[in-house]
């Protein structure tokens, strides 16, 4: 059990003791502990029933167990002000030597390791089947995207996939014959370049990530149609944006001599209404607007840096600055600083998108009192057997078997056809089934968010 120090009455507003250069860990943990749907899962749901102890690339549930104990102490032990996360650190260090000692580490690398560990510990897939690489082969990109997501879900289904993972589109176009190939890959966070300038906006960084580049000389692409290496244009963009969108600012760079340096460029970013529409490659319905709820900061240089965090409390809606054990309230306008390193955004759900399913499949609108944030949104539990819960369909009230609206764009009809095909093919797929322990389970009302049970609809 975590060592508890001092006392307070503020739910979730808790400092974390620095155990010796562990500020990187504390910074990331404060942001995750203020991720509403993740906390609903660990605080309002019997998550232990989903621990996959037989996953060879998991930790046997150790990391998930210690994370669950820690965040429960942070949120439900209202009388405590400071927690020393010793047991949690020991658990991580046992599975990754990088985090076993007391050297300063990178908060983003720690975050990636922790989310990967939680995913594998809570993976609902009991036996991972072999899955072949998906080839576009001249097909419509909507169909390829759906097929790629299904292939990914055959091996990966967890609360981490449900909340944090989206899909990127990679487009390669031959500059000789114009043959175009599409590939679609899952992502859990987006690492964006920091444009070299005195002060830039986060949209400038996202635009640079999506900017086309030319592959030539030694980097030519072997065109499947030309059968020889050709100059090609490569472009990446967002196909599906997840409920929680994490942006990693690439501040640390390495030169040709192997020396690393830090870019102190001031990156402006909004605390509300970050619109990702211009960076989306798909024409998904609904909003692509996000609000900020957490920031992991890095202060100083590579040799003498320090990590802190800003996080918005779900209870009182106020912002707080977390510097290990020191916690203080701040204004929303003070959150954007040149120390920002990892940004945590949640999707804004408009009333038309805020829906849930009852056990008989009926669509029930959420009550009007739910707020304009992820707490009122639907976190769709990813399942092979219920493809209309996939993120390729933003409105789960629309059946994939509905007739096409005459005004509907062709790419939407292509998406419907692909989802219908996926549903038929999945009906007899034994590997599509999750652990029976997760059947019929739902998340309790720790807050107003929901995780829709895949088994409730088949």
CSV table of C-alpha atoms in Angstrom, one decimal, residues 81 83 106 130 263-264 270 295 323 327 342 357 359 442 454:
chain,number,residue,atom,x,y,z
A,81,UNK,CA,-2.5,15.7,0.7
A,83,UNK,CA,1.3,10.4,-1.5
A,106,UNK,CA,11.7,11.5,-20.0
A,130,UNK,CA,-1.8,-14.1,-36.8
A,263,UNK,CA,14.2,23.6,-28.4
A,264,UNK,CA,12.8,26.3,-26.1
A,270,UNK,CA,-5.7,26.8,-26.6
A,295,UNK,CA,0.1,19.5,-19.5
A,323,UNK,CA,5.4,20.4,-8.6
A,327,UNK,CA,0.2,22.0,-5.4
A,342,UNK,CA,3.1,16.8,-23.6
A,357,UNK,CA,-27.3,2.2,-25.7
A,359,UNK,CA,-29.2,-3.4,-23.0
A,442,UNK,CA,-20.4,-1.6,-17.2
A,454,UNK,CA,-19.9,-4.6,-26.4
